[in-house]
Structure formats: C-alpha cells, structure tokens
C-alpha cells in the first residue's frame, strides 16, 4: 500500500544538498581551497540529514524510527553492496595500480606515435575497466598523456580530455567499479546483465570518440614516440577479473580469484613483501570506508523518507513531468544527473537515487537491468563533465605538478566521450527500439 504523498518528508535530502553543495562552492571558489568539495566530510553531512529525518513525524516513536532505519540498512541488497565494496577494496589493495603504466608503455611501444592520442584513449578505457576507478586511472595516465603531448606536439587539453573520457568508459562498465556495484545491487540485477545492457550504449560512443580523436590528432602530429618500462605479468589479475565477470561468474568468486592470483603474482615478482601483503589488503578495505558508510546512511534516511510519504510525493511530480516508458527512462537519468551535480560524486548520486529509481522502474515498467544501466551511464556522463568533479580536479592537479598550466574550461570542449555517451544514451531511449529479453 502506497503512503500518502508528503513533500515535507523530502526535507532531509534538501538539507543534505544545500549543505554539501553550498559548502563545496564556498570551499572551492570562495575560499580557494584545492579539491574543496572533497574536503567536506560527506558522512557528517549525511548524519545531519539523518538527524533531520529523525526529528520529523513526531507521531512515530523514536524506537519505531530506529527499527525502520535498521530494516533499511539490513536490506539484502545493501548488505551485498557493502560486502562487494570490501572485497573490491581488498583486490585493489593487493594488486595495486602498477599495471597501468605497463599497459600504457607496452601499447605506446608497438603502435606508431602519430596514433598516440588514440592509444591514450584505448589504454584509459582498458585500465579503468580493469581497475574499476576513473580517478585512479586519471592519476596514473595523465602524466603519460602530458609526456605524449610534449613529445608529439598534440594539444595537452586534447590528451587530458582523452584520458578522462577513457576513464569514464571504464567507470561505467567495470565489474569492480563503485558505480556498477551500487547500481546493480540497488536495482537488484546481475552485473553481467547490466554490463550487456550498458555495453551496447557505451561501445558505439567509444567508437565515435575514437574516430573523432583520430581525425583531430592526425592533423596535429609533429613529434616522436614516448617510451618506458613495462611488465605484462602485472595485468593478469585484472584480465582474469574482466573475463570472469563478462562470462557471468558470481562477483564474489570473481574477486576471490583476483585476490588469490594477484597475491601470488605480487609475491612471486617481489612487487610486495609477504609481511606487507595483509597491510595492503587492510589499506584497500579502509579506502572503501566512506563509500560504505554513505550507502548505510542513505539506506537509513531513505527508509524514513519512504515511511513518511516522501517518495510518493516525488513520484507524483515525476509522473506529471515524464510520460510513458521513454519519458520515465529520461526522468531516471536526469534524476541521478541532478544528484551528481549536487554531490560531485557519481557513486553517492547512484546510492541516493537508487530507492526512487526502483519505484520509478516499477511505475514505468522499466527492467532492473535497464534501470541500473541508466543510473550508471547518466551519473558517469555528468561526473565526466562537471568542472568540480574529482576526475577533473585530479587531472588538473597532475598536470600542474608537472609544470603545465591548463584549466577545466580548456579540457571540457575536448571531453568527447561523455558527450558521445549522452547522444548514444538518448538514441537508445528515444530512437532505437528496446530488444525483448
């Protein structure tokens, strides 16, 4: 039975958005603090929002509110999401990120230098799919992109924008990406199903981006090759995770295999000492703390908002604004996009949008795999473009540390992939008929 619509129940979300977005703008642009948005303790802001939710609806006893929050946090999909976050953190901690440079320098050594920008895009796509992190990919590949620009005469904004685009490709598709984990578990679908749904949208966008990069870069090449050391054995754990995930092996089994094989390789090659391996695992799990806490707090807040009738009020507005199944899909995409603009974090945006999107999926007859795909895709589109997102800030920081002066607004026009992904997504919603599953 649906709760009576109550727009006031959405106040905790409004409080969170005002505090987080307002403080982020103040820190970043008012006080000039580098990475201003990421200096705000998001867990604390969510705790304030949760307090606001607890203070609402005085007719409900506090013990009953605690029970509702407990049920929300104890939901099977939330528990599964948390466990996958932890397993993915251990995997990242074990194998590290040294394979990125190996992949980059190997490909740059076998492909003619005039195609170097296209190679940067392909490398970034592969590394981000394998690693499951766009920020990590950008951190590692941006210095290589700067070296390619300096040696070959290619535009630095073009090289950095290309790396950022490839990084968002993997963020959207990787089986161990926070966004994939959050979208799939939030919508209750298998990762392999979401991957297949997503790949059909992302691959044409990537191809179009690659063609555009080739056309632009071949006109400006005027230099030489970039070289470096590489060890191909280091990419084996990532390849295993990627292949097993595509085949459809259970995600826990996939990550367990990756952890075991990665541990053997790093020990055998001497990349990590046996005594340091457990510490690396612990560091990897610790890196997932904030994301895990956000997932739990959002589940608790959303349980109260739903009980108070907030979701019903939001769905009433959505029904008026978006008609039919296609309109519902667009509404879902814009919903997560708005959350991403406000939080500058695509994983948090998906976690916040999940419960509302699940209601929308039922309302508009959208399959769970399609809903997961839309949430992940649109969150990556917006995250890949906003000038204050971690991806952009990390890219600028890496370039500045190397002595290059470049701004976000130099790079945004070169972010071909997010724009192509938006076009591809809209085509698949409004023009290309959905295949029957």
PDB file of C-alpha atoms in Angstrom, residues 210-391:
ATOM      1  CA  UNK A 210      37.960   7.163 -31.252  1.00  0.00           C
ATOM      2  CA  UNK A 211      37.158   8.275 -34.815  1.00  0.00           C
ATOM      3  CA  UNK A 212      36.904  11.904 -33.699  1.00  0.00           C
ATOM      4  CA  UNK A 213      40.225  11.673 -31.831  1.00  0.00           C
ATOM      5  CA  UNK A 214      41.955  10.156 -34.871  1.00  0.00           C
ATOM      6  CA  UNK A 215      40.635  12.854 -37.201  1.00  0.00           C
ATOM      7  CA  UNK A 216      41.756  15.667 -34.894  1.00  0.00           C
ATOM      8  CA  UNK A 217      45.080  14.223 -33.745  1.00  0.00           C
ATOM      9  CA  UNK A 218      46.419  13.108 -37.134  1.00  0.00           C
ATOM     10  CA  UNK A 219      46.275  16.729 -38.284  1.00  0.00           C
ATOM     11  CA  UNK A 220      48.477  17.968 -35.437  1.00  0.00           C
ATOM     12  CA  UNK A 221      51.166  15.280 -35.042  1.00  0.00           C
ATOM     13  CA  UNK A 222      54.690  16.720 -35.224  1.00  0.00           C
ATOM     14  CA  UNK A 223      56.953  14.762 -32.890  1.00  0.00           C
ATOM     15  CA  UNK A 224      58.294  11.490 -31.572  1.00  0.00           C
ATOM     16  CA  UNK A 225      57.436   8.407 -29.531  1.00  0.00           C
ATOM     17  CA  UNK A 226      57.212   8.115 -25.724  1.00  0.00           C
ATOM     18  CA  UNK A 227      58.844   5.074 -24.100  1.00  0.00           C
ATOM     19  CA  UNK A 228      59.010   3.480 -20.637  1.00  0.00           C
ATOM     20  CA  UNK A 229      59.432   0.184 -18.773  1.00  0.00           C
ATOM     21  CA  UNK A 230      56.590  -2.357 -18.562  1.00  0.00           C
ATOM     22  CA  UNK A 231      55.821  -5.796 -17.085  1.00  0.00           C
ATOM     23  CA  UNK A 232      52.851  -7.545 -18.693  1.00  0.00           C
ATOM     24  CA  UNK A 233      52.574 -10.144 -15.905  1.00  0.00           C
ATOM     25  CA  UNK A 234      51.129  -7.414 -13.689  1.00  0.00           C
ATOM     26  CA  UNK A 235      47.949  -7.133 -15.750  1.00  0.00           C
ATOM     27  CA  UNK A 236      46.956 -10.823 -15.381  1.00  0.00           C
ATOM     28  CA  UNK A 237      44.735 -10.343 -12.255  1.00  0.00           C
ATOM     29  CA  UNK A 238      42.816  -7.539 -13.978  1.00  0.00           C
ATOM     30  CA  UNK A 239      42.320  -9.617 -17.113  1.00  0.00           C
ATOM     31  CA  UNK A 240      41.017 -12.525 -15.030  1.00  0.00           C
ATOM     32  CA  UNK A 241      38.510 -10.320 -13.227  1.00  0.00           C
ATOM     33  CA  UNK A 242      37.367  -8.806 -16.523  1.00  0.00           C
ATOM     34  CA  UNK A 243      36.968 -12.138 -18.334  1.00  0.00           C
ATOM     35  CA  UNK A 244      35.257 -13.953 -15.451  1.00  0.00           C
ATOM     36  CA  UNK A 245      32.903 -11.005 -14.952  1.00  0.00           C
ATOM     37  CA  UNK A 246      31.864 -10.972 -18.619  1.00  0.00           C
ATOM     38  CA  UNK A 247      31.309 -14.745 -18.555  1.00  0.00           C
ATOM     39  CA  UNK A 248      28.913 -14.248 -15.673  1.00  0.00           C
ATOM     40  CA  UNK A 249      30.753 -15.834 -12.735  1.00  0.00           C
ATOM     41  CA  UNK A 250      29.462 -14.705  -9.328  1.00  0.00           C
ATOM     42  CA  UNK A 251      31.103 -11.416  -8.379  1.00  0.00           C
ATOM     43  CA  UNK A 252      32.369 -12.747  -5.053  1.00  0.00           C
ATOM     44  CA  UNK A 253      34.062 -15.670  -6.814  1.00  0.00           C
ATOM     45  CA  UNK A 254      35.500 -13.267  -9.400  1.00  0.00           C
ATOM     46  CA  UNK A 255      37.026 -11.050  -6.722  1.00  0.00           C
ATOM     47  CA  UNK A 256      38.281 -14.014  -4.681  1.00  0.00           C
ATOM     48  CA  UNK A 257      40.083 -15.402  -7.745  1.00  0.00           C
ATOM     49  CA  UNK A 258      41.524 -11.949  -8.463  1.00  0.00           C
ATOM     50  CA  UNK A 259      42.735 -11.578  -4.873  1.00  0.00           C
ATOM     51  CA  UNK A 260      44.392 -15.040  -4.799  1.00  0.00           C
ATOM     52  CA  UNK A 261      46.044 -14.723  -8.225  1.00  0.00           C
ATOM     53  CA  UNK A 262      47.075 -11.126  -7.534  1.00  0.00           C
ATOM     54  CA  UNK A 263      48.645 -12.135  -4.215  1.00  0.00           C
ATOM     55  CA  UNK A 264      50.641 -14.920  -5.873  1.00  0.00           C
ATOM     56  CA  UNK A 265      51.907 -12.612  -8.628  1.00  0.00           C
ATOM     57  CA  UNK A 266      52.920  -9.681  -6.388  1.00  0.00           C
ATOM     58  CA  UNK A 267      54.744 -12.078  -4.051  1.00  0.00           C
ATOM     59  CA  UNK A 268      56.410 -14.026  -6.867  1.00  0.00           C
ATOM     60  CA  UNK A 269      57.603 -10.895  -8.671  1.00  0.00           C
ATOM     61  CA  UNK A 270      58.751  -9.215  -5.468  1.00  0.00           C
ATOM     62  CA  UNK A 271      56.401  -6.258  -6.005  1.00  0.00           C
ATOM     63  CA  UNK A 272      55.190  -6.704  -2.398  1.00  0.00           C
ATOM     64  CA  UNK A 273      56.776  -8.427   0.566  1.00  0.00           C
ATOM     65  CA  UNK A 274      54.802 -11.156   2.339  1.00  0.00           C
ATOM     66  CA  UNK A 275      54.720  -9.120   5.549  1.00  0.00           C
ATOM     67  CA  UNK A 276      53.232  -6.125   3.713  1.00  0.00           C
ATOM     68  CA  UNK A 277      50.510  -8.026   1.852  1.00  0.00           C
ATOM     69  CA  UNK A 278      47.985  -8.040   4.713  1.00  0.00           C
ATOM     70  CA  UNK A 279      48.645  -4.346   5.319  1.00  0.00           C
ATOM     71  CA  UNK A 280      47.882  -3.694   1.636  1.00  0.00           C
ATOM     72  CA  UNK A 281      44.603  -5.599   1.985  1.00  0.00           C
ATOM     73  CA  UNK A 282      43.729  -3.519   5.042  1.00  0.00           C
ATOM     74  CA  UNK A 283      44.513  -0.283   3.208  1.00  0.00           C
ATOM     75  CA  UNK A 284      42.287  -1.361   0.339  1.00  0.00           C
ATOM     76  CA  UNK A 285      39.340  -2.039   2.659  1.00  0.00           C
ATOM     77  CA  UNK A 286      39.929   1.248   4.516  1.00  0.00           C
ATOM     78  CA  UNK A 287      39.689   3.057   1.185  1.00  0.00           C
ATOM     79  CA  UNK A 288      36.084   1.850   0.922  1.00  0.00           C
ATOM     80  CA  UNK A 289      35.058   3.140   4.375  1.00  0.00           C
ATOM     81  CA  UNK A 290      33.437   6.381   3.248  1.00  0.00           C
ATOM     82  CA  UNK A 291      31.539   4.765   0.379  1.00  0.00           C
ATOM     83  CA  UNK A 292      30.268   2.011   2.696  1.00  0.00           C
ATOM     84  CA  UNK A 293      29.120   4.463   5.367  1.00  0.00           C
ATOM     85  CA  UNK A 294      27.357   6.598   2.764  1.00  0.00           C
ATOM     86  CA  UNK A 295      25.483   3.521   1.481  1.00  0.00           C
ATOM     87  CA  UNK A 296      24.311   2.634   5.020  1.00  0.00           C
ATOM     88  CA  UNK A 297      23.325   6.189   5.973  1.00  0.00           C
ATOM     89  CA  UNK A 298      21.426   6.761   2.718  1.00  0.00           C
ATOM     90  CA  UNK A 299      19.568   3.459   3.268  1.00  0.00           C
ATOM     91  CA  UNK A 300      18.533   4.634   6.746  1.00  0.00           C
ATOM     92  CA  UNK A 301      17.448   8.090   5.541  1.00  0.00           C
ATOM     93  CA  UNK A 302      15.517   6.678   2.590  1.00  0.00           C
ATOM     94  CA  UNK A 303      13.691   4.181   4.829  1.00  0.00           C
ATOM     95  CA  UNK A 304      12.348   7.093   6.904  1.00  0.00           C
ATOM     96  CA  UNK A 305      11.544   9.261   3.873  1.00  0.00           C
ATOM     97  CA  UNK A 306       9.600   6.400   2.295  1.00  0.00           C
ATOM     98  CA  UNK A 307       7.673   5.769   5.513  1.00  0.00           C
ATOM     99  CA  UNK A 308       6.775   9.472   5.746  1.00  0.00           C
ATOM    100  CA  UNK A 309       5.477   9.570   2.140  1.00  0.00           C
ATOM    101  CA  UNK A 310       8.344  11.499   0.568  1.00  0.00           C
ATOM    102  CA  UNK A 311       8.930   9.050  -2.275  1.00  0.00           C
ATOM    103  CA  UNK A 312       5.234   9.095  -3.159  1.00  0.00           C
ATOM    104  CA  UNK A 313       5.360  12.902  -3.417  1.00  0.00           C
ATOM    105  CA  UNK A 314       8.449  12.742  -5.630  1.00  0.00           C
ATOM    106  CA  UNK A 315       6.878  10.083  -7.857  1.00  0.00           C
ATOM    107  CA  UNK A 316       3.752  12.227  -8.207  1.00  0.00           C
ATOM    108  CA  UNK A 317       5.889  15.088  -9.581  1.00  0.00           C
ATOM    109  CA  UNK A 318       7.766  12.700 -11.879  1.00  0.00           C
ATOM    110  CA  UNK A 319       4.515  11.238 -13.260  1.00  0.00           C
ATOM    111  CA  UNK A 320       3.376  14.730 -14.212  1.00  0.00           C
ATOM    112  CA  UNK A 321       6.668  15.695 -15.845  1.00  0.00           C
ATOM    113  CA  UNK A 322       7.554  12.443 -17.663  1.00  0.00           C
ATOM    114  CA  UNK A 323       5.002  10.416 -19.594  1.00  0.00           C
ATOM    115  CA  UNK A 324       5.380   6.838 -20.819  1.00  0.00           C
ATOM    116  CA  UNK A 325       8.245   4.400 -20.560  1.00  0.00           C
ATOM    117  CA  UNK A 326      10.684   6.534 -22.584  1.00  0.00           C
ATOM    118  CA  UNK A 327       9.885   9.582 -20.518  1.00  0.00           C
ATOM    119  CA  UNK A 328      10.411   7.520 -17.367  1.00  0.00           C
ATOM    120  CA  UNK A 329      13.867   6.470 -18.532  1.00  0.00           C
ATOM    121  CA  UNK A 330      14.823  10.079 -19.275  1.00  0.00           C
ATOM    122  CA  UNK A 331      13.444  11.157 -15.895  1.00  0.00           C
ATOM    123  CA  UNK A 332      15.540   8.491 -14.173  1.00  0.00           C
ATOM    124  CA  UNK A 333      18.657   9.679 -15.989  1.00  0.00           C
ATOM    125  CA  UNK A 334      18.029  13.332 -15.124  1.00  0.00           C
ATOM    126  CA  UNK A 335      17.315  12.381 -11.509  1.00  0.00           C
ATOM    127  CA  UNK A 336      20.725  10.758 -10.998  1.00  0.00           C
ATOM    128  CA  UNK A 337      22.341  13.540 -13.048  1.00  0.00           C
ATOM    129  CA  UNK A 338      20.891  16.186 -10.722  1.00  0.00           C
ATOM    130  CA  UNK A 339      22.142  14.202  -7.710  1.00  0.00           C
ATOM    131  CA  UNK A 340      25.602  14.048  -9.280  1.00  0.00           C
ATOM    132  CA  UNK A 341      25.714  17.790  -9.982  1.00  0.00           C
ATOM    133  CA  UNK A 342      24.830  18.386  -6.341  1.00  0.00           C
ATOM    134  CA  UNK A 343      27.247  15.872  -4.797  1.00  0.00           C
ATOM    135  CA  UNK A 344      30.088  15.786  -7.382  1.00  0.00           C
ATOM    136  CA  UNK A 345      30.301  12.036  -6.726  1.00  0.00           C
ATOM    137  CA  UNK A 346      28.668   9.566  -9.105  1.00  0.00           C
ATOM    138  CA  UNK A 347      28.645   6.676  -6.609  1.00  0.00           C
ATOM    139  CA  UNK A 348      26.890   8.789  -3.971  1.00  0.00           C
ATOM    140  CA  UNK A 349      24.479  10.043  -6.644  1.00  0.00           C
ATOM    141  CA  UNK A 350      23.529   6.464  -7.567  1.00  0.00           C
ATOM    142  CA  UNK A 351      23.139   5.399  -3.930  1.00  0.00           C
ATOM    143  CA  UNK A 352      20.839   8.386  -3.309  1.00  0.00           C
ATOM    144  CA  UNK A 353      18.818   7.833  -6.491  1.00  0.00           C
ATOM    145  CA  UNK A 354      18.517   4.038  -6.133  1.00  0.00           C
ATOM    146  CA  UNK A 355      15.368   3.759  -3.993  1.00  0.00           C
ATOM    147  CA  UNK A 356      13.499   6.387  -6.004  1.00  0.00           C
ATOM    148  CA  UNK A 357      14.649   4.820  -9.288  1.00  0.00           C
ATOM    149  CA  UNK A 358      13.443   1.418  -8.123  1.00  0.00           C
ATOM    150  CA  UNK A 359       9.974   2.854  -7.548  1.00  0.00           C
ATOM    151  CA  UNK A 360      10.141   4.538 -10.968  1.00  0.00           C
ATOM    152  CA  UNK A 361      11.187   1.279 -12.642  1.00  0.00           C
ATOM    153  CA  UNK A 362       8.088  -0.416 -11.250  1.00  0.00           C
ATOM    154  CA  UNK A 363       5.890   2.559 -12.120  1.00  0.00           C
ATOM    155  CA  UNK A 364       7.064   2.843 -15.751  1.00  0.00           C
ATOM    156  CA  UNK A 365       7.716  -0.850 -16.475  1.00  0.00           C
ATOM    157  CA  UNK A 366      11.496  -0.451 -16.821  1.00  0.00           C
ATOM    158  CA  UNK A 367      13.552  -3.636 -16.342  1.00  0.00           C
ATOM    159  CA  UNK A 368      16.015  -3.720 -13.460  1.00  0.00           C
ATOM    160  CA  UNK A 369      18.982  -4.139 -15.821  1.00  0.00           C
ATOM    161  CA  UNK A 370      17.866  -1.121 -17.858  1.00  0.00           C
ATOM    162  CA  UNK A 371      17.375   0.939 -14.684  1.00  0.00           C
ATOM    163  CA  UNK A 372      20.865   0.015 -13.420  1.00  0.00           C
ATOM    164  CA  UNK A 373      22.338   0.875 -16.817  1.00  0.00           C
ATOM    165  CA  UNK A 374      20.612   4.276 -16.942  1.00  0.00           C
ATOM    166  CA  UNK A 375      21.708   5.202 -13.414  1.00  0.00           C
ATOM    167  CA  UNK A 376      25.332   4.250 -14.019  1.00  0.00           C
ATOM    168  CA  UNK A 377      25.510   5.774 -17.508  1.00  0.00           C
ATOM    169  CA  UNK A 378      23.940   9.157 -16.732  1.00  0.00           C
ATOM    170  CA  UNK A 379      25.900   9.514 -13.488  1.00  0.00           C
ATOM    171  CA  UNK A 380      29.132   8.960 -15.445  1.00  0.00           C
ATOM    172  CA  UNK A 381      28.065  11.420 -18.150  1.00  0.00           C
ATOM    173  CA  UNK A 382      27.558  14.230 -15.639  1.00  0.00           C
ATOM    174  CA  UNK A 383      30.534  13.269 -13.471  1.00  0.00           C
ATOM    175  CA  UNK A 384      32.776  13.248 -16.530  1.00  0.00           C
ATOM    176  CA  UNK A 385      31.835  16.826 -17.458  1.00  0.00           C
ATOM    177  CA  UNK A 386      31.395  18.875 -14.265  1.00  0.00           C
ATOM    178  CA  UNK A 387      34.440  21.121 -13.667  1.00  0.00           C
ATOM    179  CA  UNK A 388      34.480  20.474  -9.900  1.00  0.00           C
ATOM    180  CA  UNK A 389      34.359  16.663 -10.013  1.00  0.00           C
ATOM    181  CA  UNK A 390      37.219  14.585  -8.601  1.00  0.00           C
ATOM    182  CA  UNK A 391      38.149  13.397 -12.092  1.00  0.00           C
TER     183      UNK A 391
END
